[in-house]
XYZ file of C-alpha atoms in Angstrom:
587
model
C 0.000 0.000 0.000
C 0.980 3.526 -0.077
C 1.821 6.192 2.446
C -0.024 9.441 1.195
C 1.231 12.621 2.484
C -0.770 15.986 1.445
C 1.516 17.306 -1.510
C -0.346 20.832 -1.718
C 2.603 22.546 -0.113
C 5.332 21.529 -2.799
C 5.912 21.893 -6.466
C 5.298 18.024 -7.955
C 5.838 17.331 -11.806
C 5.427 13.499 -12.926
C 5.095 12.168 -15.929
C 4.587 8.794 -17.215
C 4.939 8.096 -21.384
C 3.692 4.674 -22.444
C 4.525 2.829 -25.603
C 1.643 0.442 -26.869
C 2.594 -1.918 -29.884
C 2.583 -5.597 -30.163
C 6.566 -5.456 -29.571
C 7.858 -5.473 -26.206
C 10.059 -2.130 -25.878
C 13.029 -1.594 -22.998
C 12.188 0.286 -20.298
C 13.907 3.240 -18.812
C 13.306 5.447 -16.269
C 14.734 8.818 -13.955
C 13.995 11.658 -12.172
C 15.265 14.862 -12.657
C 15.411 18.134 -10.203
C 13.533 20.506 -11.106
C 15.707 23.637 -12.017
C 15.904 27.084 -10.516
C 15.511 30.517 -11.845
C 18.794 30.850 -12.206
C 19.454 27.313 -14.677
C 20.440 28.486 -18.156
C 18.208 28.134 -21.207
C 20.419 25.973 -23.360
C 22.042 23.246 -21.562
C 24.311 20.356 -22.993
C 22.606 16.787 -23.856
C 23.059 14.429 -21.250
C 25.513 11.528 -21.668
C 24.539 9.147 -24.387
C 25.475 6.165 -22.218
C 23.467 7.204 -18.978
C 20.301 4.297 -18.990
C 19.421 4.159 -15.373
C 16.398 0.836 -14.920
C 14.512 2.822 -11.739
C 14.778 5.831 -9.656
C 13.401 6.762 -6.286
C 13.467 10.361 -5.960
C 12.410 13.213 -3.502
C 9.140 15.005 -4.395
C 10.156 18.308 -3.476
C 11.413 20.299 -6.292
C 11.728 16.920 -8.252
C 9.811 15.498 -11.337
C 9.947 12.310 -12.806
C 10.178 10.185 -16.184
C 8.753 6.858 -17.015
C 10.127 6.253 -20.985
C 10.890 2.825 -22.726
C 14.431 3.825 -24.586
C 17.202 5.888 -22.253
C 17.799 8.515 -25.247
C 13.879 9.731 -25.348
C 14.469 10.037 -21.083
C 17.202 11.803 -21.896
C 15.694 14.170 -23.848
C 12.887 14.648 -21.076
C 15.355 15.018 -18.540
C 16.856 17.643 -20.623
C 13.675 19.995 -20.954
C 13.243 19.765 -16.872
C 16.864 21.800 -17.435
C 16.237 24.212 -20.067
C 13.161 25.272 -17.965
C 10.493 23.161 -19.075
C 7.417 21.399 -16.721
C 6.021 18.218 -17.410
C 4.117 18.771 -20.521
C 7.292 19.469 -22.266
C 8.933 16.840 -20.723
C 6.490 14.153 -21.756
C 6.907 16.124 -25.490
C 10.471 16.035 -25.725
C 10.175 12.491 -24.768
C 7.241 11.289 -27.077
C 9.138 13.074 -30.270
C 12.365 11.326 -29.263
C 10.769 8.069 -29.027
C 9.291 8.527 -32.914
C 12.659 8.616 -33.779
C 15.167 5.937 -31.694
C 11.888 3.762 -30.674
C 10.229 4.386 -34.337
C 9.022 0.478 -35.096
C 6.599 1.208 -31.827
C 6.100 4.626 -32.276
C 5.788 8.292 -34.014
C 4.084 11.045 -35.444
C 2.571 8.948 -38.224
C 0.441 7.313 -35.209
C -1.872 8.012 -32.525
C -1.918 8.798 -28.731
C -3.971 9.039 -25.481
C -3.630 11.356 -22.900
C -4.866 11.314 -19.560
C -3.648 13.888 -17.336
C -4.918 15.055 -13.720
C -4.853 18.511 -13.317
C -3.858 20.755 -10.162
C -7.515 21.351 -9.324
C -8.006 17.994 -8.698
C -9.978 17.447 -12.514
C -8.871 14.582 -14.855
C -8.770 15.153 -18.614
C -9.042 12.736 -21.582
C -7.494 13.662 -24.379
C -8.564 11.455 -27.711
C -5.603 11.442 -30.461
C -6.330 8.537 -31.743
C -6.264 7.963 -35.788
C -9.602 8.313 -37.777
C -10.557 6.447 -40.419
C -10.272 8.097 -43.513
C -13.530 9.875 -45.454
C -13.569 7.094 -48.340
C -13.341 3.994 -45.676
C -16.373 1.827 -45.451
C -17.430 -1.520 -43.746
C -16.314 -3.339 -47.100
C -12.901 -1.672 -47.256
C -11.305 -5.473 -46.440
C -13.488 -7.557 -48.016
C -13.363 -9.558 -51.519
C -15.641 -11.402 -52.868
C -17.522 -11.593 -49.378
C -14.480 -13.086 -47.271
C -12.116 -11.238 -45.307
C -8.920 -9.870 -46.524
C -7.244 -9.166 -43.275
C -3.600 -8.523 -44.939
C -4.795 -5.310 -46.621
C -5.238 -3.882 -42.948
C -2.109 -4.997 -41.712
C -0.044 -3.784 -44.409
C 0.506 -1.462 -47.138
C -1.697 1.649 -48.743
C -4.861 0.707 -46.824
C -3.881 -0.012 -43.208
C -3.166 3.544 -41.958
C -5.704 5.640 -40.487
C -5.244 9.466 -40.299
C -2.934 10.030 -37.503
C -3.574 12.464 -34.378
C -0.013 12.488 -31.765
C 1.604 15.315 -33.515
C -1.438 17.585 -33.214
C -2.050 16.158 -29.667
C 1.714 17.124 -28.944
C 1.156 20.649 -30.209
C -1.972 21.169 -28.159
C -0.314 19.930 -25.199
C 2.852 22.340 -25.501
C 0.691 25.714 -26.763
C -1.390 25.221 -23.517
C 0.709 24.545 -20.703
C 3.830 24.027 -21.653
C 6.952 26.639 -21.133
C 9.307 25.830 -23.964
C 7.892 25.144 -27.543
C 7.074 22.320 -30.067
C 10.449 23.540 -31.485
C 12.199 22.774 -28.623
C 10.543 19.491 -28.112
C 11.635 18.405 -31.422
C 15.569 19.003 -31.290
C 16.683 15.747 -29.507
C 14.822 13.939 -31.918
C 16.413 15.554 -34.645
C 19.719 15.415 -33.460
C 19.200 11.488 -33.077
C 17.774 11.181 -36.577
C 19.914 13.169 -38.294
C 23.883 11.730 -36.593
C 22.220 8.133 -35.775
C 21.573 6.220 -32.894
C 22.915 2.499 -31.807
C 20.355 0.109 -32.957
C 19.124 -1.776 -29.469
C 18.541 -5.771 -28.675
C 14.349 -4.637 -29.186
C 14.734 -2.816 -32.232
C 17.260 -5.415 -33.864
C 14.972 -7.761 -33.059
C 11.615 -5.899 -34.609
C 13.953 -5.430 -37.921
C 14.666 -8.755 -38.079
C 11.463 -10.379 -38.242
C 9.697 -6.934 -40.217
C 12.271 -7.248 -42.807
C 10.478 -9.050 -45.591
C 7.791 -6.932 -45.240
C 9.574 -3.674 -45.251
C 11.284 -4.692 -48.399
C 8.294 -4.356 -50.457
C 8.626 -0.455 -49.901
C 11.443 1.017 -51.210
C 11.341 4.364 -48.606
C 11.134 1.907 -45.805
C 14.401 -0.301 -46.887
C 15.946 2.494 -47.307
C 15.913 3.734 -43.653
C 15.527 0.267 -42.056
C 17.562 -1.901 -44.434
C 21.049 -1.980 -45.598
C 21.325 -1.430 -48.751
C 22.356 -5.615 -49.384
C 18.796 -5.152 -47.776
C 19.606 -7.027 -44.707
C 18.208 -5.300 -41.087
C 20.892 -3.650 -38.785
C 22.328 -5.260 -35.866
C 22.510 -4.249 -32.480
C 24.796 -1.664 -31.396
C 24.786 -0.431 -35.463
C 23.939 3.186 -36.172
C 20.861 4.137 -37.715
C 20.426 7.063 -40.026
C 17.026 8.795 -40.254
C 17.999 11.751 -42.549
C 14.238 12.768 -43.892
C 12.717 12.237 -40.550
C 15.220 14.935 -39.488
C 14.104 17.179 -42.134
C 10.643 16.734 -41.397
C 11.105 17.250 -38.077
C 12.924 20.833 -38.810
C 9.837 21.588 -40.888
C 7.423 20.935 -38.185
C 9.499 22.929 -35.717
C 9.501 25.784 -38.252
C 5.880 25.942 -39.382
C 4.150 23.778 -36.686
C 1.531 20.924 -37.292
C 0.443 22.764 -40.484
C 2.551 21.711 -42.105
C 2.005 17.882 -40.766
C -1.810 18.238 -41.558
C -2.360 20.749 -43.860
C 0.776 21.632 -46.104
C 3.246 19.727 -48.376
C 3.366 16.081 -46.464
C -0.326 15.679 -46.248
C 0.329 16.167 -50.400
C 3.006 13.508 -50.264
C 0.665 11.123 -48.503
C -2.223 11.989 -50.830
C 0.039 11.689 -53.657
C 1.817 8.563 -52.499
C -1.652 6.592 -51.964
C -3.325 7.713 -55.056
C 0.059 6.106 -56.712
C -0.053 2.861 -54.344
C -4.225 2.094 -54.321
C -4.746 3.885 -50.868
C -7.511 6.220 -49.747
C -6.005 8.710 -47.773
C -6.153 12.589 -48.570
C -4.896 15.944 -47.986
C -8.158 16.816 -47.039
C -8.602 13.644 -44.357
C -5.155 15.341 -42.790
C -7.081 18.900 -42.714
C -10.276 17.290 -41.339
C -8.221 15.538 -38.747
C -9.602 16.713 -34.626
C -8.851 16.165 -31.127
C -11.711 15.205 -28.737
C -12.118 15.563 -25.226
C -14.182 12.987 -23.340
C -14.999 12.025 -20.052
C -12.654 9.384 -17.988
C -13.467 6.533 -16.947
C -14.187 6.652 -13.049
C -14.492 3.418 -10.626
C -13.482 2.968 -6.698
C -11.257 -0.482 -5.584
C -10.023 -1.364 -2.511
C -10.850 2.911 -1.160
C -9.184 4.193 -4.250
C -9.991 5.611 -6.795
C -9.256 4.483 -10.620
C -9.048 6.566 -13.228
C -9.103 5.409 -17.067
C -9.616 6.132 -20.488
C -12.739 6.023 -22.103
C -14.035 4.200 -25.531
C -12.685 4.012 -28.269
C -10.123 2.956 -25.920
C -11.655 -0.287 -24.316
C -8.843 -0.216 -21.769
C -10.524 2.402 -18.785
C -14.084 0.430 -19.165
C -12.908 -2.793 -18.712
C -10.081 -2.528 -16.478
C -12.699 -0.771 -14.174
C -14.986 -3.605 -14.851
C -12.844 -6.401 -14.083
C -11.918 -4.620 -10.854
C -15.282 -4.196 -9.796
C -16.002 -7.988 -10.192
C -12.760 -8.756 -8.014
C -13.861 -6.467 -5.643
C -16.791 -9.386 -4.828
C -13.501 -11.677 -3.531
C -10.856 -11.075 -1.054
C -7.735 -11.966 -3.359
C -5.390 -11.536 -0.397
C -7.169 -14.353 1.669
C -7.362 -17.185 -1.464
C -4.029 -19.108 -2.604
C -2.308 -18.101 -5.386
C -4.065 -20.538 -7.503
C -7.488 -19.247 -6.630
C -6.367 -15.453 -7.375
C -5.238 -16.373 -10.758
C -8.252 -18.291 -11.316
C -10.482 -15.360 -10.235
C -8.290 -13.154 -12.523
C -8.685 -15.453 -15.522
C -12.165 -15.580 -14.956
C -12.843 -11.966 -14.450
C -10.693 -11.263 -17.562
C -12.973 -13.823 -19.679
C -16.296 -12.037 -19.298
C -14.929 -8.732 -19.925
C -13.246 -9.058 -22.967
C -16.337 -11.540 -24.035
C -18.336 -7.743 -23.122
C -15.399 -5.966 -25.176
C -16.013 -7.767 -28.473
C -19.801 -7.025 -28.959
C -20.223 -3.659 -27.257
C -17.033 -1.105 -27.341
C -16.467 0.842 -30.502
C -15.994 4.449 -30.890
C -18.617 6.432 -28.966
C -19.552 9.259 -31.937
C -20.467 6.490 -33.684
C -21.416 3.674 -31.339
C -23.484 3.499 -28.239
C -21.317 2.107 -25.749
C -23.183 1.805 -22.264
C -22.141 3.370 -19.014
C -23.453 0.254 -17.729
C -20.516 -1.788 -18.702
C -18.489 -0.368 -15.450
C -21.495 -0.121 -12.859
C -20.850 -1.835 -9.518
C -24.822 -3.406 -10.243
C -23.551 -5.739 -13.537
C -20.200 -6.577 -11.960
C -22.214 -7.990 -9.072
C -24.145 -10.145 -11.564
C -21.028 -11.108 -13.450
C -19.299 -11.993 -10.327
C -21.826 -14.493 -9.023
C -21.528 -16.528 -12.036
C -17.681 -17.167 -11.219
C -16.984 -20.541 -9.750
C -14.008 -20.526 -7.053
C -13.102 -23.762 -7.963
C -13.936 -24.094 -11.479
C -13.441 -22.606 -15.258
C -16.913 -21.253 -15.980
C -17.504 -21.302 -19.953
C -18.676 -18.013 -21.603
C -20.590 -18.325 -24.481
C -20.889 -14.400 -24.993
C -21.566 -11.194 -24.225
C -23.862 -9.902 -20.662
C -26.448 -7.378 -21.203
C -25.347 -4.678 -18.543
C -27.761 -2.006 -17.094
C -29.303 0.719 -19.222
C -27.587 -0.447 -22.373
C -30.179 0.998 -24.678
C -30.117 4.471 -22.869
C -27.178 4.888 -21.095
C -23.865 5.579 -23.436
C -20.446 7.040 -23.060
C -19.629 10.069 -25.362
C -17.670 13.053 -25.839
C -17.532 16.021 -23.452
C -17.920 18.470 -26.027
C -18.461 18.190 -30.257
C -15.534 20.470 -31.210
C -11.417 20.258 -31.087
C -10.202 20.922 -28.028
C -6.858 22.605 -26.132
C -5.248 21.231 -23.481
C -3.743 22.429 -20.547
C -1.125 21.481 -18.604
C 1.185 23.276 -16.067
C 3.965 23.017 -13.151
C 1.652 23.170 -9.819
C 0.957 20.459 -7.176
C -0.442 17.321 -8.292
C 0.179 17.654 -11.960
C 0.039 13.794 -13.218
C 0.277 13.476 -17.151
C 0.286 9.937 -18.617
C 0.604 9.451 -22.182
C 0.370 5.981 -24.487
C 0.979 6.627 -28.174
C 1.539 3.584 -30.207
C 1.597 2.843 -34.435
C -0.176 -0.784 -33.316
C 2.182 -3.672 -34.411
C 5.649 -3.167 -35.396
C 6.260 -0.808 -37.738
C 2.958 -0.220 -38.796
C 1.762 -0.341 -42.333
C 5.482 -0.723 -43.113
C 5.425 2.063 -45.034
C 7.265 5.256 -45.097
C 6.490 8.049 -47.375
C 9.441 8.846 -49.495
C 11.413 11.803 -48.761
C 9.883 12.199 -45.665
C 11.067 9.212 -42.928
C 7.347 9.091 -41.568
C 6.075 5.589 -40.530
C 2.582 5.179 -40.771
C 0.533 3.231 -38.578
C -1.297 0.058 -39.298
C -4.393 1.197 -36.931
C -7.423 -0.282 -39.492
C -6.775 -3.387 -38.404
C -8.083 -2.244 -35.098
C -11.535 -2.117 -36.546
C -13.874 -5.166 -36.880
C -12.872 -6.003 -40.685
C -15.889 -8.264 -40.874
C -17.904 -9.569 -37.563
C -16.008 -12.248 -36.199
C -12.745 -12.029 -38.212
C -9.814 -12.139 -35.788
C -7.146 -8.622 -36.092
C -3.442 -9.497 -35.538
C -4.074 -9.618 -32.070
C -7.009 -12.359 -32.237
C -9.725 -10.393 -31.192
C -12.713 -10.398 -32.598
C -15.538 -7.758 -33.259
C -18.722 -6.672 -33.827
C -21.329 -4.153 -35.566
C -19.769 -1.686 -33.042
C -16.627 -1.752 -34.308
C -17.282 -1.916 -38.003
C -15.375 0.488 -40.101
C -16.215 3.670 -40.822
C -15.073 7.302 -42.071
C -14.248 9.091 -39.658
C -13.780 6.889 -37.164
C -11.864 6.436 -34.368
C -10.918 2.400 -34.156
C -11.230 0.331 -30.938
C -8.317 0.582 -28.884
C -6.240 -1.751 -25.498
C -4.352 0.901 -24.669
C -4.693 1.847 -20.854
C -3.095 5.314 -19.183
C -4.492 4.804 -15.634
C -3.979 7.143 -12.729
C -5.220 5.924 -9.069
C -6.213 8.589 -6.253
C -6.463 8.208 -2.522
C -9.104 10.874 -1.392
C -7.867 13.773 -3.734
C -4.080 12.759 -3.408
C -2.345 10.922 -6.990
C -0.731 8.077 -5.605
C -0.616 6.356 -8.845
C -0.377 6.424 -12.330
C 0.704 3.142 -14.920
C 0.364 1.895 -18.074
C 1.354 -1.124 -20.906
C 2.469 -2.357 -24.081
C 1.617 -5.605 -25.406
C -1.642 -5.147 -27.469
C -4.769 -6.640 -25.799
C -2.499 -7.828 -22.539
C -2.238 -4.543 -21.819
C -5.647 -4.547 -19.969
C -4.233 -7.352 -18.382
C -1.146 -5.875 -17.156
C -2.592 -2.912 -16.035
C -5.204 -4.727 -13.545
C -2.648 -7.405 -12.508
C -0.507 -4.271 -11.623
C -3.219 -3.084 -9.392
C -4.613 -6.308 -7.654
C -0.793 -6.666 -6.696
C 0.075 -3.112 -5.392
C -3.885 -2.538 -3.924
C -4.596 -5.938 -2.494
C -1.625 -7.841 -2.275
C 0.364 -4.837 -0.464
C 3.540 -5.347 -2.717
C 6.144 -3.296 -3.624
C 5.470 -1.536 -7.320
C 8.511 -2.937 -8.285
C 7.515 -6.708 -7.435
C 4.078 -5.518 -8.384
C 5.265 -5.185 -12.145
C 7.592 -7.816 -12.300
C 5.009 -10.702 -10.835
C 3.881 -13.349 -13.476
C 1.333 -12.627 -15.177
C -1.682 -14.423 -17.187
C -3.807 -13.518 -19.505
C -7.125 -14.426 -20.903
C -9.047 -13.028 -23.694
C -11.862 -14.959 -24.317
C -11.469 -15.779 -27.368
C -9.032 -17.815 -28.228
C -10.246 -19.162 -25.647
C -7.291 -20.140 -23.490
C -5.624 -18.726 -20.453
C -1.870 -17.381 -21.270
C 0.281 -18.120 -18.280
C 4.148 -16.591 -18.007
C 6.588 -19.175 -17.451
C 7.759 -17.892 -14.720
C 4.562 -18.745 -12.895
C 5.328 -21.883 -10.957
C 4.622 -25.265 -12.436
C 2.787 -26.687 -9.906
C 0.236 -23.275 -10.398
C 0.373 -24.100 -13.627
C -0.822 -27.793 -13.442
C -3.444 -26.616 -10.856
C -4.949 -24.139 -13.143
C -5.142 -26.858 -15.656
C -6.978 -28.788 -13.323
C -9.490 -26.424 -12.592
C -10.509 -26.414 -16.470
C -8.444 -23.650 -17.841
C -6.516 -24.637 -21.302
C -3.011 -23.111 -20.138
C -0.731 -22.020 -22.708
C 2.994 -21.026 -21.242
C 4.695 -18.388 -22.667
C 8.336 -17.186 -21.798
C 6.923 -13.184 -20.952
C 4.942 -10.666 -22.148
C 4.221 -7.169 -22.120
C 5.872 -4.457 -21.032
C 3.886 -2.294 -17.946
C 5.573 1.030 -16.091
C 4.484 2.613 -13.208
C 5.288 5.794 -11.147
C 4.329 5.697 -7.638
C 4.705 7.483 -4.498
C 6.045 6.586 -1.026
C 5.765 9.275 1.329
C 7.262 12.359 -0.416
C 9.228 10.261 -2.903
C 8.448 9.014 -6.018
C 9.137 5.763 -7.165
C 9.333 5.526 -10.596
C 9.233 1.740 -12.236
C 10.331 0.658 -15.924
C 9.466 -3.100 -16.873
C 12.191 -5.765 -15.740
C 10.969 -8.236 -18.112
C 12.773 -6.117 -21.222
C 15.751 -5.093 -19.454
């Protein structure tokens, strides 16, 4: 558990930047004192070799940095020095990751932002990719079957993307440097190189093939015998650099509505895609309203649809909240984890979708249907699911946006600031395609839609009507910024990679720290399982001891071992420290 102290007296920055693909980045995370008035504008990059795994710093006059590669903390680290707060920060350290992290992330993909403000209000900021205006439900389909390749890959798998404009928003509001700023350790990295890590290697390795269909992405991610680079190689990124300057010198507009919307509009037309310059121009942030729920006395904050990671991680937690996990074996808690995990995501494939165009109920998190779910769990048994519950109000009751128009954001340097930030491109690398001259990696985000009802995406999950593609929409999303409170105090905030595990990791994360009273360092690096539903099976970590293992099996659960997964990070408090955590299992 924690020990809250009442922060309102001192100056508290934290920041935690997730990365969300189906890759498992490294983890890396520091704090950084805040600087005085008298700390110089410019200030020299930190040492390229500095990669700390965890800090525990003092909360007064201290922020603190939660990023998956030690170059993008770096470059956070380094805005806390020119002057900057935690918006710039979390910037600084997004844009870097787009460059030396770019097979998970970058500005040709999307983001979520959930950030608690001073006042005690949280924020949800959507920037996730939309659907472009010519998509429609039979965009993946041929001659009535599924094509699910053509929204995995190539001209037709990229939605419009929204983290750059998300970034800007962020900055113009409450930051105290500029987009400009933010931008300059990312350029620096993509324009003199950076070693190639064990992750990235790895992601290169098994992307190749498909890489070398497009010529702009073998030329940045391929040698030119077209073979991937190594580990501890450098890698070059010279138009990513120059698109980079031209967004520091003309802002977003010239991301969304100047001469590389063109080059994607002409690029597709040339390559059978259906993006325009005028989807870029349409492109919008939304605001909507997080995802509340109480556990264990605290309270969870998430985010809402299209991101099906705040509804359900709230609704699994209120169906554990019917068993005392800290009084059962550890057999019996994984069992009730597995089993909470089942009906949820059995819930996630028929009703979430993107609220403007879906009617996702409010019912889906009431403490009422988790009741009802939980009393159809079984302590000693694997209870089948054949599909979906029915939850309160569903034909009245709906999540939607806060407001119907693009919104600002705001951000600044006061007590109990918390921003938390998961951007992603989906799997690795995206769509695998770069648009020449300009080093931009665009995501692969259809294949987060439904492509036809029941038709598993890369991650095997399957869909519905409310996930059906459509222009202009936003598709279904895992990824899960949480922040937890105790009475008004943060005490809290986490997040994942790992596609649909990440709901997972996130609640396993919680049940741990909340109910089991660990450490959020063993908290994290516990095993974990995972259960989706469908495939129906219940994905155990090897680590988890074999005699668990055979137990679970006994109980009726088809257990599948793999060696680990995911990739969760955490910042936490203890007292007036911070204890910032980056995942062991990718160290």
């Amino acid at each position: 558990m924690f020990q809250v102290t009442n922060k309102k007296s001192i100056t508290i920055l934290a920041l935690l930047l997730f990365l969300c693909a189906a890759c498992q980045p490294q983890g890396d995370v520091s704090g950084v004192k805040a600087p005085d008035a008298s700390s110089p504008k410019v200030v020299e990059p930190a040492n390229s070799s500095y990669s700390p795994t965890y800090a525990s710093v003092s909360a007064n006059g201290y922020g603190a940095i939660a990023s998956v590669n030690p170059l993008a903390t770096q470059a956070g680290l380094l805005a806390y020095e020119q002057g900057g707060n935690a918006i710039d920060a979390a910037i600084a350290t997004a844009l870097t990751l787009g460059v030396v992290d770019s097979h998970n992330s970058g500005i040709g993909g999307g983001c979520f932002i959930l950030i608690r403000w001073a006042d005690g209000s949280v924020s949800a900021i959507d920037g996730r990719e939309m659907a472009p205006a010519k998509a429609h439900p039979q965009l993946f389909i041929r001659d009535g079957k599924a094509q699910p390749q053509l929204s995995k890959v190539g001209a037709l798998a990229s939605g419009i993307p929204g983290s750059l404009k998300a970034y800007e928003a962020l900055v113009a509001r409450g930051g105290k440097l500029t987009l400009a700023d933010a931008l300059q350790a990312g350029i620096r990295h993509a324009d003199q190189g950076f070693p190639v890590d064990r992750v990235f290697a790895s992601r290169l390795k098994v992307t190749a093939e498909k890489l070398q269909k497009f010529p702009a992405s073998a030329g940045i991610f391929l040698k030119p015998d077209g073979a991937p680079y190594q580990e501890g190689e450098l890698l070059v990124q010279k138009d990513l650099a120059s698109t980079y300057r031209k967004i520091a010198a003309e802002g977003s507009a010239y991301f969304y509505g100047g001469d590389f919307a063109k080059a994607v509009e002409g690029w597709m037309a040339d390559n059978g895609g259906i993006i325009s310059a005028e989807d870029f121009a349409n492109y919008r942030l939304t605001e909507r309203q997080p995802v509340k729920s109480e556990y264990r006395g605290y309270t969870v904050y998430g985010f809402p649809p299209p991101s099906s990671g705040g509804a359900h991680v709230a609704q699994i937690l209120n169906i554990l909240a019917h068993f005392d996990l800290a009084a059962v074996s550890e057999v019996e808690r994984y069992h009730l984890l597995a089993e909470a995990m089942k009906l949820a995501f059995a819930d996630r494939a028929y009703w979430l979708g993107d609220p403007d165009y879906t009617k996702v109920p409010k019912g889906l998190v009431s403490a009422e249907y988790a009741a009802d779910l939980a009393a159809t769990i079984s302590n000693q048994r694997a209870t089948p699911v054949a599909g979906h519950g029915t939850p309160p109000l569903s034909d009245s009751d709906f999540f939607e946006q806060l407001n119907k128009h693009t919104t600002h954001i705001a951000a600044a340097d006061k007590d109990g600031n918390w921003v938390a930030i998961t951007t992603t491109l989906n799997t690795s690398f995206g769509s695998k395609v770069v648009i020449p001259s300009t080093g931009v990696l665009l995501n692969n985000q259809m294949d987060d839609f439904s492509i036809k009802a029941g038709e598993p995406n890369a991650f095997n999950l399957i869909g519905a009507e409310a996930n059906k593609v459509e222009a202009g929409k936003r598709p279904l999303s895992s990824m899960s910024p949480t922040l937890v409170l105790k009475g008004d105090v943060p005490v809290l905030t986490l997040g994942a990679a790992g596609g649909p595990t990440i709901i997972n990791q996130v609640v396993q994360a919680l049940v741990n720290t909340l109910d089991m009273g660990m450490p959020l360092d063993q908290a994290v690096a516990a095993p974990r399982v995972h259960h989706q539903w469908m495939p129906n099976r219940l994905i155990v970590e090897g680590s988890l001891s074999e005699p668990t293992q055979q137990a679970l099996q006994g109980m009726g659960h088809e257990v599948k071992v793999w060696g680990n997964f995911g990739a969760t990070q955490a910042i936490g408090v203890d007292g007036d420290d911070f204890k910032a955590v980056a995942e062991p299992r990718v160290q």
